[in-house]
Amino acid sequence: MKERLYSSHIALLVFMIQTGVAALSLSRKAAVYFGTNGWLSILILGCAAALNIVLIAMVNRIGNGISVFEIMDKSIPRFITIPIYFFLTAYFAIIGCLVGKQYIHIFQLIAFPSASPLMLKGCFDLLVLFLVTKGIYNIGKTATVFSMLILWMFFLLFAFSNDFELERMTPFVFKGGRNMLSGAVEMFAAFAGYELILFVMPYADRSKKWMRSVQIGNLMTTLTYLSLVFVSFGFFSLEQLKIMLYPLLDMLAYIQLPFVERLENLLFSFLLFTVVVTSSMYTWSACENAQNIFPKADRKVMSLFIVFVMFLISVIPDTLFELELWLKVVSYVEVALSFLFPIFLILLLLIQKRSGVKSHA
């Protein structure tokens, strides 16, 4: 019997893909772009992601769970699909590379300023390679285990209750912000990653309810982000949030224990688990696309090659500012792709059902 990813695995996998380093600066972006009570923007963005997941669910339902590649190959000639797969391979590999490099850069700055970022990135890429070569089922199980090491941190929010002031919220909504539309797109990148479920469809449990698990995972992410940003707006003033690079790290620095110094460094280390899962899923998706370009290629060799190329790409942005500029540009493409790609697949499926087109492959 073929192994399947079950609903519980998928929900936690989506949560782990979405949650990551973006959470560190989300409060600042909400303050800068939306102003007062900017934490409400998280609800709007979470709902937008939920609507996008509905489109993905439609692809799954209309296509009866067949793979994205099968859908495209049935309607589009091979000479057109190959460039598309090349683009998706490169695109997912770049995102996986940048996400990992961003974490490594911040981790180096706060914990190991004298360490080589390339050495740290090399160790990180070895973890990613190990997971990717084990396949999607083991990535899903690993995400389930890793999520247990992350979810407990939610209770740390109670440590800020004594200094939380509702007066800082003010009765005004979205006052003092700027460039809300572009800011919303940039912030939406923190929710991205669920679109990779399009490539997981053939490996998921055949139960029609498994797409609900994707929504549950997105809901977990939304509630996590909402809690973090809400507490930030009550813990810091609006003007403080606007000038802080990573408000969440500053909040974690507030927590002090008599037997541990710089607790924020230790807590930040736990984010490694989410970043490894996120980078692994983007790399795995890149490998899935590459496998459809070179179907006879050895999967492990291909994974090794893609991870090696990712490592080489990570050398180019050598400062955190440059890296985050790359991520900002990539986020615009990712938001567009996450909405347009499912719509494109739905149109292909409707055309196939109407005309009964056979595969071009």
CSV table of C-alpha atoms in Angstrom, one decimal:
chain,number,residue,atom,x,y,z
A,1,MET,CA,0.0,0.0,0.0
A,2,LYS,CA,1.4,3.4,-1.0
A,3,GLU,CA,2.2,5.7,1.9
A,4,ARG,CA,0.2,8.9,2.2
A,5,LEU,CA,0.4,12.2,4.1
A,6,TYR,CA,-2.4,12.3,6.5
A,7,SER,CA,-4.5,15.4,7.5
A,8,SER,CA,-2.6,16.0,10.8
A,9,HIS,CA,0.7,15.9,9.0
A,10,ILE,CA,-0.5,18.3,6.3
A,11,ALA,CA,-1.9,20.9,8.8
A,12,LEU,CA,1.4,21.0,10.7
A,13,LEU,CA,3.4,21.0,7.5
A,14,VAL,CA,1.6,24.0,6.2
A,15,PHE,CA,2.0,25.8,9.6
A,16,MET,CA,5.8,25.1,9.6
A,17,ILE,CA,6.2,26.2,6.0
A,18,GLN,CA,4.5,29.5,6.6
A,19,THR,CA,5.9,30.3,10.0
A,20,GLY,CA,9.5,31.6,9.9
A,21,VAL,CA,11.9,34.5,10.1
A,22,ALA,CA,9.3,36.8,8.6
A,23,ALA,CA,7.6,36.8,12.0
A,24,LEU,CA,10.5,38.8,13.4
A,25,SER,CA,9.7,42.0,11.4
A,26,LEU,CA,6.0,41.6,10.9
A,27,SER,CA,5.1,44.0,13.8
A,28,ARG,CA,7.3,46.7,12.3
A,29,LYS,CA,5.8,46.3,8.9
A,30,ALA,CA,2.3,46.4,10.3
A,31,ALA,CA,3.1,49.6,12.1
A,32,VAL,CA,4.9,51.2,9.1
A,33,TYR,CA,2.3,50.3,6.4
A,34,PHE,CA,-0.9,50.3,8.4
A,35,GLY,CA,-0.3,52.6,11.4
A,36,THR,CA,-2.5,52.4,14.5
A,37,ASN,CA,-4.0,49.0,15.2
A,38,GLY,CA,-2.0,47.6,12.3
A,39,TRP,CA,-2.4,44.2,13.9
A,40,LEU,CA,-5.8,44.0,12.3
A,41,SER,CA,-4.0,43.7,8.9
A,42,ILE,CA,-3.0,40.2,9.9
A,43,LEU,CA,-6.7,39.1,9.9
A,44,ILE,CA,-7.1,40.5,6.4
A,45,LEU,CA,-4.0,38.8,5.1
A,46,GLY,CA,-5.0,35.5,6.8
A,47,CYS,CA,-8.4,35.7,5.1
A,48,ALA,CA,-6.7,36.4,1.7
A,49,ALA,CA,-4.6,33.3,2.2
A,50,ALA,CA,-7.7,31.3,3.1
A,51,LEU,CA,-9.4,32.4,-0.1
A,52,ASN,CA,-6.3,31.4,-2.1
A,53,ILE,CA,-6.4,27.9,-0.5
A,54,VAL,CA,-10.0,27.6,-1.7
A,55,LEU,CA,-8.7,28.0,-5.2
A,56,ILE,CA,-6.1,25.2,-4.5
A,57,ALA,CA,-8.9,23.0,-3.1
A,58,MET,CA,-10.8,23.6,-6.4
A,59,VAL,CA,-7.8,22.3,-8.4
A,60,ASN,CA,-7.7,19.2,-6.2
A,61,ARG,CA,-11.5,18.6,-6.4
A,62,ILE,CA,-11.8,19.2,-10.2
A,63,GLY,CA,-8.7,17.2,-11.0
A,64,ASN,CA,-9.5,14.4,-8.5
A,65,GLY,CA,-6.1,14.8,-6.8
A,66,ILE,CA,-3.9,14.3,-9.9
A,67,SER,CA,-0.5,16.0,-10.1
A,68,VAL,CA,0.0,19.5,-11.3
A,69,PHE,CA,2.3,18.1,-14.0
A,70,GLU,CA,-0.3,15.7,-15.3
A,71,ILE,CA,-2.8,18.6,-15.6
A,72,MET,CA,-0.4,20.7,-17.6
A,73,ASP,CA,0.9,17.9,-19.8
A,74,LYS,CA,-2.6,17.0,-20.9
A,75,SER,CA,-3.3,20.4,-22.4
A,76,ILE,CA,0.1,22.0,-23.1
A,77,PRO,CA,2.8,20.8,-25.6
A,78,ARG,CA,6.0,19.6,-24.1
A,79,PHE,CA,8.1,22.4,-25.6
A,80,ILE,CA,6.0,24.9,-23.6
A,81,THR,CA,5.8,23.0,-20.3
A,82,ILE,CA,9.6,22.5,-20.1
A,83,PRO,CA,10.4,26.3,-19.8
A,84,ILE,CA,7.6,26.6,-17.2
A,85,TYR,CA,9.2,23.8,-15.2
A,86,PHE,CA,12.6,25.4,-15.6
A,87,PHE,CA,11.2,28.6,-14.2
A,88,LEU,CA,9.5,27.0,-11.3
A,89,THR,CA,12.6,24.9,-10.5
A,90,ALA,CA,14.8,28.0,-10.4
A,91,TYR,CA,12.2,30.1,-8.6
A,92,PHE,CA,11.6,27.6,-5.8
A,93,ALA,CA,15.3,26.9,-5.4
A,94,ILE,CA,16.0,30.7,-5.1
A,95,ILE,CA,13.3,31.1,-2.4
A,96,GLY,CA,14.6,28.1,-0.5
A,97,CYS,CA,18.1,29.5,-0.7
A,98,LEU,CA,17.1,33.1,0.4
A,99,VAL,CA,15.0,31.9,3.3
A,100,GLY,CA,17.9,29.9,4.7
A,101,LYS,CA,20.4,32.6,4.1
A,102,GLN,CA,18.3,35.2,5.9
A,103,TYR,CA,18.1,33.0,9.0
A,104,ILE,CA,21.8,32.3,8.9
A,105,HIS,CA,22.6,36.0,8.6
A,106,ILE,CA,20.5,37.0,11.6
A,107,PHE,CA,21.7,34.1,13.6
A,108,GLN,CA,25.3,35.0,12.9
A,109,LEU,CA,24.8,38.6,13.9
A,110,ILE,CA,23.2,37.9,17.3
A,111,ALA,CA,25.0,34.7,18.3
A,112,PHE,CA,28.2,34.0,16.3
A,113,PRO,CA,29.5,37.3,14.9
A,114,SER,CA,32.9,35.9,14.2
A,115,ALA,CA,31.7,32.7,12.5
A,116,SER,CA,31.7,32.4,8.7
A,117,PRO,CA,28.2,32.7,7.2
A,118,LEU,CA,29.2,30.4,4.4
A,119,MET,CA,30.2,27.7,6.9
A,120,LEU,CA,26.9,28.1,8.7
A,121,LYS,CA,25.0,28.1,5.4
A,122,GLY,CA,26.8,24.9,4.3
A,123,CYS,CA,25.8,23.1,7.5
A,124,PHE,CA,22.2,24.3,7.0
A,125,ASP,CA,22.2,23.1,3.4
A,126,LEU,CA,23.3,19.6,4.6
A,127,LEU,CA,20.3,19.4,6.8
A,128,VAL,CA,18.0,20.5,3.9
A,129,LEU,CA,19.7,17.9,1.6
A,130,PHE,CA,19.2,15.2,4.1
A,131,LEU,CA,15.5,15.9,4.4
A,132,VAL,CA,14.9,16.4,0.7
A,133,THR,CA,16.5,13.1,-0.2
A,134,LYS,CA,14.3,11.3,2.3
A,135,GLY,CA,11.2,12.4,0.4
A,136,ILE,CA,7.9,14.2,1.1
A,137,TYR,CA,6.6,11.7,3.6
A,138,ASN,CA,9.6,12.0,5.9
A,139,ILE,CA,9.5,15.8,5.5
A,140,GLY,CA,5.9,15.7,6.6
A,141,LYS,CA,6.7,13.6,9.7
A,142,THR,CA,9.7,15.7,10.5
A,143,ALA,CA,7.5,18.8,10.3
A,144,THR,CA,5.1,17.2,12.8
A,145,VAL,CA,7.9,16.5,15.3
A,146,PHE,CA,9.5,19.9,14.8
A,147,SER,CA,6.2,21.7,15.3
A,148,MET,CA,6.1,20.4,18.9
A,149,LEU,CA,9.4,22.2,19.5
A,150,ILE,CA,7.9,25.5,18.2
A,151,LEU,CA,4.3,25.5,19.5
A,152,TRP,CA,5.3,25.7,23.1
A,153,MET,CA,6.8,29.2,22.5
A,154,PHE,CA,3.3,30.5,22.1
A,155,PHE,CA,3.0,30.5,25.9
A,156,LEU,CA,5.9,32.9,26.2
A,157,LEU,CA,3.4,35.7,25.3
A,158,PHE,CA,2.1,35.6,28.8
A,159,ALA,CA,5.5,36.8,30.0
A,160,PHE,CA,4.6,40.3,28.6
A,161,SER,CA,1.2,40.6,30.4
A,162,ASN,CA,2.6,42.9,33.1
A,163,ASP,CA,3.8,45.5,30.6
A,164,PHE,CA,1.0,45.2,28.0
A,165,GLU,CA,-1.1,48.3,27.8
A,166,LEU,CA,-4.3,48.5,25.8
A,167,GLU,CA,-4.0,52.3,25.8
A,168,ARG,CA,-1.2,52.0,23.2
A,169,MET,CA,-3.8,50.6,20.7
A,170,THR,CA,-5.7,53.9,20.5
A,171,PRO,CA,-9.3,54.0,19.1
A,172,PHE,CA,-8.0,54.8,15.6
A,173,VAL,CA,-7.7,52.1,12.9
A,174,PHE,CA,-5.0,52.3,10.2
A,175,LYS,CA,-4.0,55.9,10.9
A,176,GLY,CA,-0.4,57.0,10.2
A,177,GLY,CA,0.4,54.3,7.8
A,178,ARG,CA,1.7,54.5,4.2
A,179,ASN,CA,1.8,52.5,1.0
A,180,MET,CA,-0.8,50.0,2.4
A,181,LEU,CA,-1.2,48.0,-0.9
A,182,SER,CA,2.5,47.4,-1.5
A,183,GLY,CA,3.0,46.9,2.3
A,184,ALA,CA,0.2,44.3,2.3
A,185,VAL,CA,1.9,42.4,-0.5
A,186,GLU,CA,5.2,42.5,1.3
A,187,MET,CA,3.6,41.3,4.5
A,188,PHE,CA,1.6,38.6,2.7
A,189,ALA,CA,4.9,36.9,2.0
A,190,ALA,CA,4.9,35.8,5.6
A,191,PHE,CA,1.9,33.7,4.8
A,192,ALA,CA,3.3,32.2,1.6
A,193,GLY,CA,4.3,28.6,1.3
A,194,TYR,CA,0.9,27.0,1.3
A,195,GLU,CA,0.9,27.1,-2.5
A,196,LEU,CA,3.4,24.2,-2.4
A,197,ILE,CA,0.5,22.0,-1.4
A,198,LEU,CA,-0.3,22.0,-5.2
A,199,PHE,CA,2.7,19.7,-5.6
A,200,VAL,CA,1.8,17.5,-2.6
A,201,MET,CA,-1.7,16.6,-3.9
A,202,PRO,CA,-0.7,13.2,-5.4
A,203,TYR,CA,1.0,12.2,-2.1
A,204,ALA,CA,-1.9,13.2,0.2
A,205,ASP,CA,-4.5,11.0,1.8
A,206,ARG,CA,-7.4,10.5,-0.7
A,207,SER,CA,-9.9,11.6,1.9
A,208,LYS,CA,-11.8,14.7,0.6
A,209,LYS,CA,-11.3,16.4,3.9
A,210,TRP,CA,-7.5,16.7,3.7
A,211,MET,CA,-7.8,20.2,2.1
A,212,ARG,CA,-9.4,21.3,5.4
A,213,SER,CA,-6.1,20.5,7.0
A,214,VAL,CA,-4.4,23.1,4.8
A,215,GLN,CA,-7.0,25.7,6.0
A,216,ILE,CA,-6.3,24.6,9.6
A,217,GLY,CA,-2.5,25.0,9.1
A,218,ASN,CA,-3.1,28.5,7.7
A,219,LEU,CA,-5.5,29.3,10.6
A,220,MET,CA,-2.7,28.3,13.0
A,221,THR,CA,-0.3,30.6,11.3
A,222,THR,CA,-2.8,33.5,11.3
A,223,LEU,CA,-3.5,33.1,15.0
A,224,THR,CA,0.2,32.9,15.8
A,225,TYR,CA,1.0,36.0,13.8
A,226,LEU,CA,-2.0,37.8,15.1
A,227,SER,CA,-1.0,37.1,18.7
A,228,LEU,CA,2.6,38.1,18.2
A,229,VAL,CA,1.7,41.4,16.4
A,230,PHE,CA,-1.2,42.2,18.8
A,231,VAL,CA,1.1,41.8,21.9
A,232,SER,CA,3.8,43.9,20.1
A,233,PHE,CA,1.4,46.8,19.6
A,234,GLY,CA,0.5,46.7,23.3
A,235,PHE,CA,4.0,46.3,24.5
A,236,PHE,CA,5.7,48.9,22.4
A,237,SER,CA,4.4,52.3,21.2
A,238,LEU,CA,3.7,52.8,17.5
A,239,GLU,CA,6.7,55.0,16.9
A,240,GLN,CA,9.0,52.4,18.7
A,241,LEU,CA,7.7,49.6,16.4
A,242,LYS,CA,8.4,51.7,13.3
A,243,ILE,CA,12.1,52.1,14.0
A,244,MET,CA,12.8,48.5,15.4
A,245,LEU,CA,14.3,46.2,12.9
A,246,TYR,CA,13.1,43.0,14.5
A,247,PRO,CA,10.5,43.8,17.3
A,248,LEU,CA,10.0,40.2,18.2
A,249,LEU,CA,13.7,39.8,19.1
A,250,ASP,CA,13.5,42.9,21.2
A,251,MET,CA,10.5,41.4,23.0
A,252,LEU,CA,12.3,38.1,23.6
A,253,ALA,CA,15.2,40.1,25.1
A,254,TYR,CA,12.7,41.3,27.8
A,255,ILE,CA,12.4,37.7,29.1
A,256,GLN,CA,15.1,37.1,31.7
A,257,LEU,CA,16.0,34.0,33.7
A,258,PRO,CA,18.6,34.0,36.5
A,259,PHE,CA,20.5,31.0,35.0
A,260,VAL,CA,20.4,32.0,31.3
A,261,GLU,CA,21.9,35.1,29.7
A,262,ARG,CA,20.7,36.4,26.3
A,263,LEU,CA,17.7,34.1,26.3
A,264,GLU,CA,16.6,35.6,23.0
A,265,ASN,CA,19.5,33.9,21.3
A,266,LEU,CA,18.4,30.5,22.6
A,267,LEU,CA,14.7,31.1,21.6
A,268,PHE,CA,15.7,32.3,18.2
A,269,SER,CA,17.6,29.0,17.7
A,270,PHE,CA,14.3,27.2,17.8
A,271,LEU,CA,13.2,29.0,14.6
A,272,LEU,CA,15.8,26.8,12.9
A,273,PHE,CA,13.3,24.0,12.9
A,274,THR,CA,10.7,26.0,10.9
A,275,VAL,CA,13.3,27.4,8.5
A,276,VAL,CA,14.7,24.0,7.7
A,277,VAL,CA,11.2,22.7,6.9
A,278,THR,CA,10.4,25.7,4.8
A,279,SER,CA,13.7,25.6,2.8
A,280,SER,CA,13.3,21.8,2.4
A,281,MET,CA,9.8,22.1,1.0
A,282,TYR,CA,10.8,24.7,-1.5
A,283,THR,CA,13.8,22.6,-2.5
A,284,TRP,CA,11.7,19.5,-2.7
A,285,SER,CA,9.2,21.4,-5.0
A,286,ALA,CA,12.2,22.5,-7.2
A,287,CYS,CA,13.2,18.9,-7.4
A,288,GLU,CA,9.7,17.8,-8.4
A,289,ASN,CA,9.7,20.3,-11.3
A,290,ALA,CA,13.3,19.3,-12.3
A,291,GLN,CA,12.3,15.6,-12.3
A,292,ASN,CA,9.6,16.4,-14.9
A,293,ILE,CA,12.2,18.0,-17.1
A,294,PHE,CA,14.7,15.1,-16.7
A,295,PRO,CA,12.5,12.1,-15.8
A,296,LYS,CA,15.4,9.6,-16.1
A,297,ALA,CA,17.8,11.5,-13.9
A,298,ASP,CA,18.7,10.1,-10.5
A,299,ARG,CA,16.6,11.9,-7.8
A,300,LYS,CA,19.3,12.0,-5.2
A,301,VAL,CA,21.9,13.3,-7.6
A,302,MET,CA,19.5,16.0,-8.8
A,303,SER,CA,18.7,17.0,-5.2
A,304,LEU,CA,22.4,17.3,-4.5
A,305,PHE,CA,23.0,19.5,-7.6
A,306,ILE,CA,20.0,21.8,-6.8
A,307,VAL,CA,21.2,22.3,-3.2
A,308,PHE,CA,24.7,22.9,-4.4
A,309,VAL,CA,23.4,25.6,-6.8
A,310,MET,CA,21.4,27.1,-4.0
A,311,PHE,CA,24.6,27.3,-1.9
A,312,LEU,CA,26.4,29.1,-4.7
A,313,ILE,CA,23.5,31.6,-5.1
A,314,SER,CA,23.5,32.3,-1.4
A,315,VAL,CA,27.1,33.7,-1.8
A,316,ILE,CA,25.8,36.6,-4.0
A,317,PRO,CA,23.8,38.7,-1.4
A,318,ASP,CA,26.5,39.3,1.2
A,319,THR,CA,24.7,41.7,3.5
A,320,LEU,CA,21.4,41.5,5.3
A,321,PHE,CA,20.1,44.6,3.6
A,322,GLU,CA,20.9,43.2,0.1
A,323,LEU,CA,19.4,39.9,1.1
A,324,GLU,CA,16.1,41.4,2.3
A,325,LEU,CA,15.9,43.5,-0.9
A,326,TRP,CA,16.1,40.2,-2.9
A,327,LEU,CA,13.4,38.7,-0.6
A,328,LYS,CA,11.2,41.8,-1.1
A,329,VAL,CA,11.4,41.4,-4.9
A,330,VAL,CA,10.8,37.7,-4.8
A,331,SER,CA,7.8,38.2,-2.5
A,332,TYR,CA,5.9,40.2,-5.2
A,333,VAL,CA,6.4,37.3,-7.7
A,334,GLU,CA,5.4,34.7,-5.1
A,335,VAL,CA,2.2,36.5,-4.2
A,336,ALA,CA,1.2,36.8,-7.9
A,337,LEU,CA,2.2,33.2,-8.5
A,338,SER,CA,0.2,31.9,-5.5
A,339,PHE,CA,-3.0,33.3,-6.9
A,340,LEU,CA,-2.5,33.1,-10.7
A,341,PHE,CA,-1.1,29.5,-10.8
A,342,PRO,CA,-4.2,27.8,-9.3
A,343,ILE,CA,-6.5,29.9,-11.5
A,344,PHE,CA,-4.4,28.8,-14.5
A,345,LEU,CA,-4.7,25.1,-13.5
A,346,ILE,CA,-8.5,25.5,-12.9
A,347,LEU,CA,-8.9,26.9,-16.4
A,348,LEU,CA,-6.9,24.0,-17.9
A,349,LEU,CA,-9.0,21.4,-16.0
A,350,LEU,CA,-12.3,23.0,-17.2
A,351,ILE,CA,-11.0,23.0,-20.8
A,352,GLN,CA,-10.0,19.3,-20.4
A,353,LYS,CA,-13.4,18.3,-19.0
A,354,ARG,CA,-15.2,20.1,-21.8
A,355,SER,CA,-13.0,18.9,-24.7
A,356,GLY,CA,-11.6,15.6,-23.3
A,357,VAL,CA,-8.0,16.5,-24.4
A,358,LYS,CA,-5.5,13.6,-24.2
A,359,SER,CA,-2.0,14.1,-22.9
A,360,HIS,CA,0.6,15.8,-25.1
A,361,ALA,CA,3.4,14.0,-23.1
